[in-house]
Amino acid sequence: MDDFEFFLIIFGIAYGAMVGIGLPVLLFLVPALRGRVRRLEEEIAALKAAAPRADAPAPAPVLWPDTIAATEEPAAAPVAPGLIAAEAPAPERPLPPPLPQSVAPPAGASAPGPGALAPVAAWLRTNWTLAIAALSLILGGLFMVQYGVEKGLLTPPLRVLGALALGLGLIGGGEAIRRRTGDVVTPATRALPSTLSGAGAVVMFIAMAAAHALYGLIGPGVALAGLALISAATVLLGWFYGPVLSAIGLIGAGAAPFLIGGGPDGARLFYGYFPLVGLAGLAIDSFRRWGWVSALALAVASFGLVLLWGSVPFTPGLAGAALVLAFAALTFPERHLTPRHTGAPVTGLFRGPRPEVPTLIAAAGAAIATIAGLMIVAGATSPAESGIGFALLVVLFAAASLWLHRAPALDALAALPALGFLLALIIEPMRAGPLFEGLFAALNAAPGAEIPLPPTLWALALAGAALSALAFARLRYARASGEADPMFWAFGAAKLGTATIFALEFFWAPGLFLGPGPWSLVVIAMAALMVLFAERRARMGGEALPRDLGLFAAAAVLLIALAFFILLTKAALTLGLALLVVLATLTDRRFRLPLMGWVAQLGVAVIGYRLLADPGFDWSLYGASWPAFGLSHLGPIAAFEAARRLARPERAGLRAVLESALMTTVALFVTLTIARLIPDRDTHTHWFAGLSAAIWCGAAFGQIWRMPTSGRAVRWLRGVIAGLSGLAALGALGALAGDLVDMLDWGADLVLGPPLLDSLALAFWPLAATLAAGAVFLGAPGRPRARLLRPGLAAGAGLATLIWGWLEIRRLWRGTDLSLPGPSDGELYSYTIALLAAALALLVAAVPRRSLTLRRIAMTGVALTIAKVFLIDMAGLSGLTRVASFVGLGLALTGLAWLNRQIDAHWRATGAEPPPPLPED
């Protein structure tokens, strides 16, 4: 038998004796026996006094006071509240006092608040000399061992015995003082016994650890048994002393393994040592009810395990230690093998009333065990180690679901291992852990062949199904016991197995190993399990039945959709998802299941992802045939319109999502259809960019138009979609600008079609019309925020028209290649005529609308024409063309001035305010 096997045997014996026999007897049986003895004594006293017998009172309730005031002598100095426990005056003879009872708190006491550590700080401010004294005594024992090593004065056994003797001497001295004066009663010696005894306990921890780690005098089993014995003695002393001894003992015991050093061979021993430290602190606090001692014990034990794991990883040791700490945190504070935590739930940490101290301690223990499971998965070097991590998380969830059924305050703790399991499913493939690497190793060993029944994937899928089954079993118990709102368990039963399947699909690629057919059957099997849960839940009835049925139905529909995703082709899958959206909406309309509306919205999101990303834009443009392209876009368009008409009137969010998806998909379909009609499907053309910008601007305007009539959440959704459509439009405008620069610089893109009805018109007319329509309709009454966009949209429409006119004139004089040198005299003169014509058109349009803005814009155009003639035409034109330019400008300005005065006269006659005078007036 090697040392490791011997260690395991002794480790099991020590834990069995400590946890299985000793502590349950001390924690659970002794209080009951004490209560029975007290009742018998009361009955005997009543009989002796010939008084009628009264029923014995029930034992004092277990309470956790915020502060426990120490019972002081009349002349006693003040003591920091909450740090020193109340203690009865010392008897005349030094007899050991009985085990203390639970101390009832003063009226109005509550659970510790955020300032729970204030008593510790206050005590340190007034008793800092004792803290330094304890540290000095501990270091003295450590230096004694170190001095013997350096000088070689004593043999290793004598060094260890000397340290043990020093520790026993310090404990004996502290006990002698406590028996004479108490630990907290006499001011002169207050906390002095705790200081001496706590330092002595730590020195003994150091001596025992040094005997194993430094000198190899004892094996790991004997060392662990000795440490367990010292921990038990510390527990016993902690019941008689104040909290100072507990604090010194816990901190010193946690630091001892790191102070003595030693090689990695014996470090695995401490995976059993640190849980004993935590058990000691929790056992002390189980009777003394200080609260912060339990927190300190868990902190010391967990911090020690983390440091130990970082230097010497040992997966079975960490898993066992985490389970022991979690079990102790759940049972020791309430002293029940089946936890019965009531009161404020653990979720009160985030909202609602603050939980009681035992609830907080239980939550800390569950969190420590969950983190340990994630640490094991994240640091595993073999498949067995990863399996231990996953198994630990499943066991924790099973315990939270079944074992804590009488502790309603701890219901939410089941979320910790459940989320930990799902997170571990993501961590393992992302870090290329041993389980994930093992699958690919088997795949590479037989290329082209599927792996028959990979146990890893089956085990993980079954684990997810087990989580859902455990949550459903707890749901049935909750319904039978009359719990008010067991939605937590219904949600877990519906979503844990579903989330497991989705995590496997998107992170583990099971289709590579099982093949799409068998893996889709696994997904359908999970969907069948959800349907079974829905049928069983329907038999239970209750007010929450529609909500719970919606959860299970949504899970089943999502899994069926995933099976479609695995099996079907690209176009068929998109059609299947579109049909799923319609069926989910119809189910909600028929049975009033709001969650099915969320499923429909999720289906819309997945369809959008498929149309834009996977298979996406490139597949629709280059890879798909015309029938596949039409089905993959027209099918969702028809489904969105059908679902929009079928949606219940009160489902405003669903209707908004369907309407937005409909507009966006139509815009995408029109854009892609035009792109597919381009020869060679070259989308780097000016006219395609202009059309795309117009299409996406229209989609954005549609969302903005509907925003004022929507609720707050729907407005937010429409704003997001409008923003995304606007970004697509800006991208198309940027592409249009780039194409125009290339067209003008080196003729990269030619103008197609006859003049005026060419590709330039296709690029700018729809864009200008869309922007102008947006300026008109978004400026309607009742849309104050949309009206802010009106000036910019009108300016954009005018700018698009001007750019088209400029490019079209250039095309008339230079042909289809706009990069040819120029301009000619005729081209420059044409620009002047076009500007004057535009100004005249704006003046004419201003008359029926009585628009001062249009008149000002028209006169601005006139000013630009004047500037062009005098700054450009004067230098660029020659001969008769220059003469005609200036004469024509003069005549045109004369006519415009006359027309402007006629407009003034007309407006004055009709009572309208005239505009400011023109410069030439």
Coordinates of N, CA, C and O in Angstrom, one line a residue, residues 261-411:
G261 N 5.9 25.8 4.5 CA 6.5 25.4 3.2 C 6.4 23.9 3.0 O 5.5 23.2 3.5
G262 N 7.4 23.3 2.3 CA 7.4 21.9 2.0 C 7.2 21.6 0.6 O 6.9 22.5 -0.2
G263 N 7.4 20.4 0.2 CA 7.4 20.0 -1.3 C 6.0 19.7 -1.7 O 5.0 19.6 -0.9
P264 N 5.8 19.5 -3.0 CA 4.4 19.2 -3.5 C 3.9 17.8 -3.2 O 2.8 17.5 -3.4
D265 N 4.9 16.9 -2.7 CA 4.4 15.5 -2.5 C 3.4 15.4 -1.5 O 2.4 14.7 -1.6
G266 N 3.5 16.2 -0.4 CA 2.6 16.1 0.7 C 1.5 17.2 0.7 O 0.7 17.3 1.6
A267 N 1.5 18.0 -0.4 CA 0.5 19.1 -0.4 C -0.9 18.6 -0.6 O -1.8 19.3 -0.2
R268 N -1.1 17.5 -1.2 CA -2.5 17.0 -1.3 C -3.2 16.8 0.0 O -4.4 16.8 0.1
L269 N -2.4 16.6 1.1 CA -3.0 16.5 2.4 C -3.9 17.6 2.7 O -4.9 17.5 3.4
F270 N -3.5 18.8 2.3 CA -4.2 20.0 2.7 C -5.6 20.2 2.0 O -6.3 21.1 2.4
Y271 N -5.9 19.4 1.0 CA -7.2 19.3 0.4 C -8.2 18.8 1.5 O -9.4 19.0 1.4
G272 N -7.7 18.0 2.4 CA -8.5 17.6 3.5 C -8.4 18.5 4.7 O -9.3 18.5 5.6
Y273 N -7.3 19.2 4.8 CA -7.0 20.1 6.0 C -7.9 21.3 5.9 O -8.5 21.7 7.0
F274 N -8.0 22.0 4.8 CA -8.7 23.3 4.8 C -10.2 23.1 5.0 O -10.9 23.9 5.7
P275 N -10.9 22.0 4.5 CA -12.3 21.8 4.9 C -12.4 21.6 6.4 O -13.4 22.0 7.0
L276 N -11.4 21.0 7.1 CA -11.5 20.8 8.5 C -11.4 22.2 9.2 O -12.1 22.4 10.2
V277 N -10.7 23.1 8.7 CA -10.6 24.5 9.2 C -12.0 25.1 9.1 O -12.5 25.7 10.1
G278 N -12.6 25.0 7.9 CA -14.0 25.5 7.8 C -15.0 24.9 8.7 O -15.8 25.6 9.2
L279 N -14.9 23.6 8.8 CA -15.8 22.9 9.7 C -15.7 23.3 11.1 O -16.7 23.5 11.9
A280 N -14.4 23.6 11.6 CA -14.2 24.0 12.9 C -14.9 25.4 13.2 O -15.6 25.6 14.2
G281 N -14.7 26.3 12.3 CA -15.3 27.6 12.4 C -16.8 27.6 12.4 O -17.5 28.2 13.2
L282 N -17.4 26.8 11.5 CA -18.9 26.7 11.4 C -19.4 26.0 12.6 O -20.5 26.3 13.1
A283 N -18.7 25.0 13.1 CA -19.2 24.3 14.3 C -19.2 25.2 15.6 O -20.1 25.2 16.4
I284 N -18.1 26.0 15.7 CA -18.1 27.0 16.8 C -19.3 27.9 16.7 O -20.0 28.2 17.7
D285 N -19.5 28.5 15.5 CA -20.5 29.5 15.4 C -21.9 28.9 15.4 O -22.9 29.6 15.6
S286 N -22.0 27.6 15.2 CA -23.3 27.0 15.3 C -24.0 27.2 16.6 O -25.2 27.2 16.7
F287 N -23.2 27.2 17.7 CA -23.7 27.4 19.0 C -23.6 28.9 19.5 O -24.4 29.4 20.2
R288 N -22.4 29.5 19.2 CA -22.2 30.9 19.7 C -22.9 32.0 18.9 O -23.1 33.0 19.4
R289 N -23.3 31.7 17.7 CA -24.2 32.6 16.9 C -23.6 34.0 16.6 O -24.3 35.0 16.7
W290 N -22.3 34.0 16.4 CA -21.7 35.3 16.1 C -21.9 35.7 14.6 O -21.9 36.9 14.3
G291 N -22.0 34.8 13.7 CA -22.3 35.1 12.3 C -21.0 35.3 11.5 O -20.8 34.6 10.6
W292 N -20.2 36.3 11.9 CA -19.1 36.6 11.1 C -18.0 35.6 11.2 O -17.1 35.5 10.4
V293 N -18.0 34.8 12.3 CA -17.1 33.7 12.4 C -17.3 32.6 11.3 O -16.4 32.1 10.7
S294 N -18.6 32.3 11.0 CA -18.9 31.4 9.9 C -18.4 32.0 8.6 O -17.8 31.2 7.8
A295 N -18.6 33.3 8.4 CA -18.1 33.9 7.2 C -16.6 33.8 7.1 O -16.0 33.5 6.0
L296 N -15.9 34.0 8.2 CA -14.4 34.0 8.2 C -14.0 32.5 8.0 O -13.0 32.3 7.2
A297 N -14.6 31.6 8.5 CA -14.2 30.2 8.3 C -14.4 29.8 6.9 O -13.4 29.2 6.3
L298 N -15.5 30.1 6.2 CA -15.6 29.8 4.8 C -14.6 30.6 3.9 O -14.0 30.0 3.0
A299 N -14.3 31.8 4.3 CA -13.3 32.6 3.5 C -12.0 32.0 3.6 O -11.2 31.9 2.6
V300 N -11.5 31.6 4.9 CA -10.2 31.1 5.1 C -10.1 29.7 4.3 O -9.1 29.5 3.6
A301 N -11.1 28.9 4.4 CA -11.0 27.6 3.8 C -11.0 27.7 2.3 O -10.2 27.1 1.6
S302 N -11.9 28.5 1.7 CA -12.0 28.6 0.3 C -10.7 29.3 -0.3 O -10.2 28.9 -1.3
F303 N -10.2 30.4 0.4 CA -9.0 31.0 -0.1 C -7.8 30.1 -0.1 O -7.0 30.0 -1.0
G304 N -7.7 29.3 1.0 CA -6.6 28.3 1.0 C -6.7 27.3 -0.1 O -5.7 26.9 -0.7
L305 N -8.0 26.8 -0.4 CA -8.1 25.8 -1.5 C -7.8 26.5 -2.8 O -7.2 25.8 -3.7
V306 N -8.1 27.7 -3.0 CA -7.8 28.4 -4.3 C -6.2 28.5 -4.5 O -5.7 28.1 -5.5
L307 N -5.5 28.9 -3.4 CA -4.1 29.0 -3.5 C -3.5 27.6 -3.7 O -2.5 27.4 -4.4
L308 N -4.0 26.6 -3.0 CA -3.5 25.2 -3.1 C -3.7 24.7 -4.5 O -2.8 24.1 -5.1
W309 N -4.9 25.0 -5.1 CA -5.2 24.5 -6.5 C -4.2 25.2 -7.5 O -3.8 24.6 -8.5
G310 N -3.9 26.4 -7.2 CA -3.0 27.1 -8.1 C -1.6 26.5 -8.2 O -0.9 26.6 -9.2
S311 N -1.1 25.9 -7.1 CA 0.2 25.4 -7.0 C 0.2 23.8 -7.2 O 1.1 23.3 -7.9
V312 N -0.7 23.1 -6.6 CA -0.8 21.7 -6.7 C -2.2 21.3 -7.0 O -3.0 21.0 -6.1
P313 N -2.6 21.2 -8.3 CA -4.0 20.8 -8.6 C -4.2 19.4 -8.3 O -3.4 18.5 -8.6
F314 N -5.4 19.1 -7.7 CA -5.7 17.7 -7.3 C -7.3 17.7 -7.4 O -8.0 18.1 -6.5
T315 N -7.8 17.2 -8.5 CA -9.2 17.3 -8.8 C -10.1 16.6 -7.7 O -11.1 17.2 -7.2
P316 N -9.8 15.3 -7.4 CA -10.7 14.7 -6.4 C -10.7 15.4 -5.0 O -11.7 15.5 -4.4
G317 N -9.5 15.9 -4.7 CA -9.4 16.7 -3.4 C -10.3 17.9 -3.4 O -11.0 18.2 -2.4
L318 N -10.2 18.7 -4.5 CA -11.0 20.0 -4.5 C -12.5 19.7 -4.6 O -13.3 20.4 -3.9
A319 N -12.9 18.6 -5.4 CA -14.3 18.3 -5.4 C -14.8 17.9 -4.1 O -15.9 18.3 -3.6
G320 N -14.1 17.0 -3.4 CA -14.5 16.6 -2.0 C -14.5 17.7 -1.0 O -15.5 17.8 -0.2
A321 N -13.5 18.6 -1.1 CA -13.5 19.7 -0.1 C -14.7 20.6 -0.4 O -15.3 21.1 0.6
A322 N -15.0 20.9 -1.7 CA -16.1 21.8 -2.0 C -17.4 21.2 -1.5 O -18.3 21.9 -0.9
L323 N -17.6 19.9 -1.7 CA -18.9 19.3 -1.2 C -19.0 19.3 0.3 O -20.1 19.6 0.9
V324 N -17.9 19.1 1.0 CA -17.9 19.1 2.5 C -18.2 20.5 3.0 O -19.1 20.7 3.9
L325 N -17.6 21.6 2.4 CA -17.9 22.9 2.8 C -19.3 23.3 2.5 O -20.0 24.0 3.3
A326 N -19.9 22.9 1.4 CA -21.2 23.2 1.0 C -22.2 22.5 2.0 O -23.2 23.1 2.5
F327 N -21.9 21.2 2.3 CA -22.8 20.5 3.2 C -22.8 21.2 4.6 O -23.8 21.4 5.2
A328 N -21.6 21.6 5.1 CA -21.5 22.2 6.4 C -22.2 23.6 6.4 O -22.9 23.9 7.4
A329 N -22.0 24.4 5.4 CA -22.7 25.7 5.3 C -24.2 25.6 5.3 O -24.9 26.5 5.8
L330 N -24.7 24.5 4.8 CA -26.2 24.3 4.7 C -26.7 23.7 6.0 O -27.9 24.0 6.3
T331 N -26.0 23.0 6.7 CA -26.5 22.3 7.9 C -26.1 22.8 9.2 O -26.9 22.8 10.1
F332 N -24.9 23.2 9.3 CA -24.4 23.6 10.7 C -25.1 24.8 11.3 O -25.5 24.8 12.4
P333 N -25.3 25.9 10.5 CA -26.0 27.1 11.2 C -27.4 26.8 11.7 O -27.7 27.3 12.8
E334 N -28.2 26.0 11.0 CA -29.5 25.7 11.5 C -29.5 24.4 12.3 O -30.6 24.0 12.9
R335 N -28.5 23.6 12.3 CA -28.3 22.3 13.0 C -29.5 21.4 12.7 O -30.1 20.8 13.5
H336 N -29.7 21.2 11.3 CA -30.6 20.3 10.8 C -30.0 19.6 9.6 O -29.4 20.2 8.8
L337 N -30.1 18.2 9.6 CA -29.6 17.5 8.5 C -30.3 17.8 7.2 O -29.8 17.7 6.1
T338 N -31.6 18.2 7.3 CA -32.4 18.6 6.2 C -32.6 20.1 6.4 O -33.3 20.5 7.3
P339 N -32.0 21.0 5.6 CA -32.1 22.4 5.8 C -33.5 22.9 5.8 O -34.3 22.4 5.0
R340 N -33.8 23.8 6.7 CA -35.1 24.4 6.8 C -35.1 25.9 6.9 O -35.7 26.5 7.8
H341 N -34.3 26.5 6.0 CA -34.2 28.0 6.0 C -35.5 28.6 5.6 O -36.0 28.3 4.5
T342 N -36.0 29.5 6.4 CA -37.2 30.3 6.0 C -36.9 31.7 6.0 O -35.7 32.1 6.2
G343 N -37.9 32.6 5.9 CA -37.7 34.0 5.9 C -37.4 34.5 4.6 O -37.8 34.0 3.5
A344 N -36.7 35.7 4.5 CA -36.4 36.3 3.3 C -35.6 35.4 2.4 O -34.6 34.8 2.8
P345 N -35.9 35.3 1.1 CA -35.1 34.5 0.2 C -33.7 35.0 -0.1 O -33.5 36.2 0.2
V346 N -32.9 34.2 -0.6 CA -31.5 34.6 -0.9 C -31.5 35.7 -2.0 O -30.5 36.5 -2.0
T347 N -32.5 35.8 -2.8 CA -32.5 36.9 -3.8 C -32.7 38.2 -3.2 O -32.6 39.3 -3.9
G348 N -33.0 38.3 -1.9 CA -33.1 39.6 -1.2 C -31.8 40.3 -1.2 O -31.7 41.5 -0.9
L349 N -30.7 39.7 -1.5 CA -29.4 40.4 -1.7 C -29.4 41.4 -2.8 O -28.7 42.4 -2.7
F350 N -30.3 41.2 -3.8 CA -30.4 42.1 -4.9 C -31.6 43.0 -4.8 O -31.6 44.2 -5.2
R351 N -32.7 42.5 -4.3 CA -33.9 43.3 -4.2 C -34.8 42.6 -3.1 O -34.8 41.4 -2.9
G352 N -35.5 43.5 -2.3 CA -36.3 42.9 -1.3 C -35.7 42.9 0.1 O -34.6 43.5 0.2
P353 N -36.3 42.3 1.0 CA -35.7 42.3 2.4 C -34.4 41.5 2.4 O -34.2 40.5 1.7
R354 N -33.5 41.9 3.4 CA -32.2 41.3 3.5 C -32.4 39.9 4.1 O -33.1 39.7 5.1
P355 N -31.8 38.8 3.5 CA -31.9 37.5 4.1 C -31.2 37.4 5.4 O -30.4 38.2 5.8
E356 N -31.6 36.4 6.2 CA -31.0 36.1 7.5 C -29.6 35.5 7.3 O -29.2 35.0 6.2
V357 N -28.9 35.6 8.4 CA -27.5 35.1 8.3 C -27.3 33.7 7.9 O -26.5 33.3 7.1
P358 N -28.1 32.7 8.4 CA -27.9 31.3 8.0 C -28.2 31.2 6.4 O -27.5 30.4 5.8
T359 N -29.1 32.0 5.9 CA -29.4 31.9 4.5 C -28.1 32.4 3.7 O -27.7 31.9 2.7
L360 N -27.5 33.5 4.2 CA -26.3 34.0 3.5 C -25.2 33.0 3.6 O -24.4 32.9 2.6
I361 N -25.0 32.3 4.7 CA -24.0 31.4 4.9 C -24.2 30.2 3.9 O -23.3 29.7 3.2
A362 N -25.4 29.7 3.8 CA -25.7 28.7 2.8 C -25.5 29.1 1.4 O -24.9 28.3 0.6
A363 N -25.8 30.3 1.1 CA -25.5 30.8 -0.3 C -24.0 30.8 -0.6 O -23.6 30.5 -1.6
A364 N -23.2 31.2 0.5 CA -21.8 31.3 0.3 C -21.2 29.9 0.1 O -20.4 29.7 -0.8
G365 N -21.7 28.9 0.8 CA -21.3 27.5 0.6 C -21.6 27.0 -0.8 O -20.8 26.3 -1.4
A366 N -22.8 27.3 -1.3 CA -23.2 26.8 -2.6 C -22.4 27.5 -3.7 O -22.0 26.9 -4.7
A367 N -22.1 28.8 -3.5 CA -21.2 29.5 -4.4 C -19.8 29.0 -4.5 O -19.2 28.8 -5.5
I368 N -19.3 28.6 -3.3 CA -17.9 28.0 -3.3 C -17.9 26.7 -4.0 O -16.9 26.5 -4.8
A369 N -18.9 25.9 -3.8 CA -18.9 24.6 -4.5 C -19.0 24.8 -6.0 O -18.4 24.1 -6.8
T370 N -19.9 25.7 -6.5 CA -20.1 26.0 -7.9 C -18.8 26.5 -8.5 O -18.4 26.0 -9.6
I371 N -18.1 27.4 -7.9 CA -16.9 27.9 -8.4 C -15.8 26.8 -8.5 O -15.0 26.8 -9.4
A372 N -15.8 25.9 -7.5 CA -14.9 24.8 -7.5 C -15.1 23.9 -8.7 O -14.2 23.5 -9.4
G373 N -16.4 23.7 -9.1 CA -16.7 22.9 -10.3 C -16.2 23.5 -11.5 O -15.6 22.9 -12.4
L374 N -16.4 24.9 -11.6 CA -15.9 25.6 -12.8 C -14.4 25.6 -12.8 O -13.8 25.5 -13.9
M375 N -13.7 25.7 -11.7 CA -12.2 25.7 -11.7 C -11.7 24.3 -12.1 O -10.7 24.2 -12.9
I376 N -12.4 23.3 -11.8 CA -12.0 21.9 -12.2 C -12.1 21.8 -13.7 O -11.2 21.3 -14.4
V377 N -13.2 22.2 -14.3 CA -13.4 22.1 -15.7 C -12.4 23.0 -16.5 O -11.8 22.6 -17.5
A378 N -12.2 24.2 -15.9 CA -11.2 25.1 -16.6 C -9.8 24.7 -16.5 O -9.0 25.1 -17.3
G379 N -9.4 23.9 -15.5 CA -8.1 23.5 -15.3 C -7.8 22.0 -15.5 O -6.7 21.5 -15.3
A380 N -8.8 21.3 -16.0 CA -8.7 19.8 -16.2 C -7.6 19.5 -17.3 O -7.5 20.2 -18.3
T381 N -6.9 18.4 -17.0 CA -5.9 18.0 -18.0 C -6.2 16.6 -18.5 O -5.4 16.1 -19.3
S382 N -7.3 16.0 -18.1 CA -7.7 14.7 -18.6 C -9.2 14.6 -18.6 O -9.9 15.4 -18.0
P383 N -9.7 13.8 -19.5 CA -11.2 13.7 -19.6 C -11.8 13.3 -18.2 O -12.9 13.8 -17.9
A384 N -11.2 12.5 -17.4 CA -11.7 12.1 -16.1 C -11.9 13.3 -15.2 O -12.9 13.5 -14.5
E385 N -10.9 14.2 -15.2 CA -11.0 15.4 -14.4 C -12.1 16.3 -14.9 O -12.9 16.9 -14.0
S386 N -12.3 16.5 -16.2 CA -13.4 17.3 -16.7 C -14.7 16.7 -16.3 O -15.7 17.4 -15.9
G387 N -14.8 15.4 -16.4 CA -16.0 14.7 -16.0 C -16.3 14.9 -14.5 O -17.5 15.0 -14.1
I388 N -15.3 14.9 -13.6 CA -15.6 15.2 -12.2 C -16.1 16.6 -12.0 O -17.1 16.8 -11.2
G389 N -15.6 17.6 -12.8 CA -16.2 18.9 -12.7 C -17.6 19.0 -13.1 O -18.5 19.6 -12.4
F390 N -18.0 18.4 -14.2 CA -19.4 18.4 -14.7 C -20.3 17.6 -13.7 O -21.4 18.1 -13.3
A391 N -19.8 16.5 -13.2 CA -20.5 15.7 -12.2 C -20.8 16.5 -10.9 O -21.9 16.4 -10.3
L392 N -19.8 17.2 -10.5 CA -19.9 18.0 -9.2 C -21.1 19.0 -9.4 O -21.9 19.2 -8.5
L393 N -21.1 19.7 -10.6 CA -22.2 20.7 -10.8 C -23.6 20.0 -10.8 O -24.6 20.6 -10.3
V394 N -23.7 18.8 -11.5 CA -24.9 18.1 -11.5 C -25.4 17.7 -10.1 O -26.6 17.8 -9.8
V395 N -24.4 17.2 -9.3 CA -24.8 16.8 -8.0 C -25.2 18.0 -7.1 O -26.2 17.9 -6.3
L396 N -24.6 19.1 -7.3 CA -25.0 20.3 -6.6 C -26.5 20.7 -6.9 O -27.3 21.1 -6.1
F397 N -26.8 20.6 -8.2 CA -28.1 21.0 -8.6 C -29.1 20.0 -8.1 O -30.3 20.3 -7.7
A398 N -28.8 18.7 -8.1 CA -29.7 17.7 -7.6 C -29.9 17.9 -6.1 O -31.1 17.8 -5.6
A399 N -28.9 18.3 -5.4 CA -29.0 18.5 -3.9 C -29.9 19.8 -3.7 O -30.8 19.8 -2.9
A400 N -29.7 20.8 -4.5 CA -30.5 22.0 -4.4 C -32.0 21.8 -4.7 O -32.9 22.4 -4.2
S401 N -32.2 20.8 -5.7 CA -33.6 20.6 -6.1 C -34.4 19.6 -5.1 O -35.5 19.9 -4.9
L402 N -33.7 18.6 -4.6 CA -34.4 17.6 -3.8 C -34.1 17.7 -2.3 O -35.0 17.6 -1.5
W403 N -32.9 18.0 -2.0 CA -32.5 18.0 -0.5 C -33.0 19.3 0.2 O -33.3 19.3 1.3
L404 N -33.1 20.4 -0.6 CA -33.5 21.7 0.0 C -35.0 21.9 -0.1 O -35.4 23.1 -0.1
H405 N -35.8 20.9 -0.3 CA -37.2 21.1 -0.5 C -37.9 21.8 0.7 O -39.0 22.3 0.5
R406 N -37.3 21.7 1.9 CA -38.0 22.3 3.1 C -37.3 23.6 3.4 O -37.6 24.2 4.5
A407 N -36.6 24.2 2.5 CA -35.9 25.5 2.7 C -36.3 26.4 1.6 O -35.5 26.6 0.7
P408 N -37.5 27.0 1.7 CA -37.9 27.9 0.6 C -37.0 29.1 0.4 O -36.9 29.7 -0.7
A409 N -36.3 29.5 1.4 CA -35.4 30.7 1.3 C -34.2 30.4 0.4 O -33.6 31.3 -0.1
L410 N -33.9 29.1 0.2 CA -32.8 28.7 -0.6 C -33.1 28.3 -2.0 O -32.3 27.7 -2.7
D411 N -34.3 28.5 -2.5 CA -34.7 28.0 -3.8 C -33.8 28.5 -4.9 O -33.4 27.8 -5.8

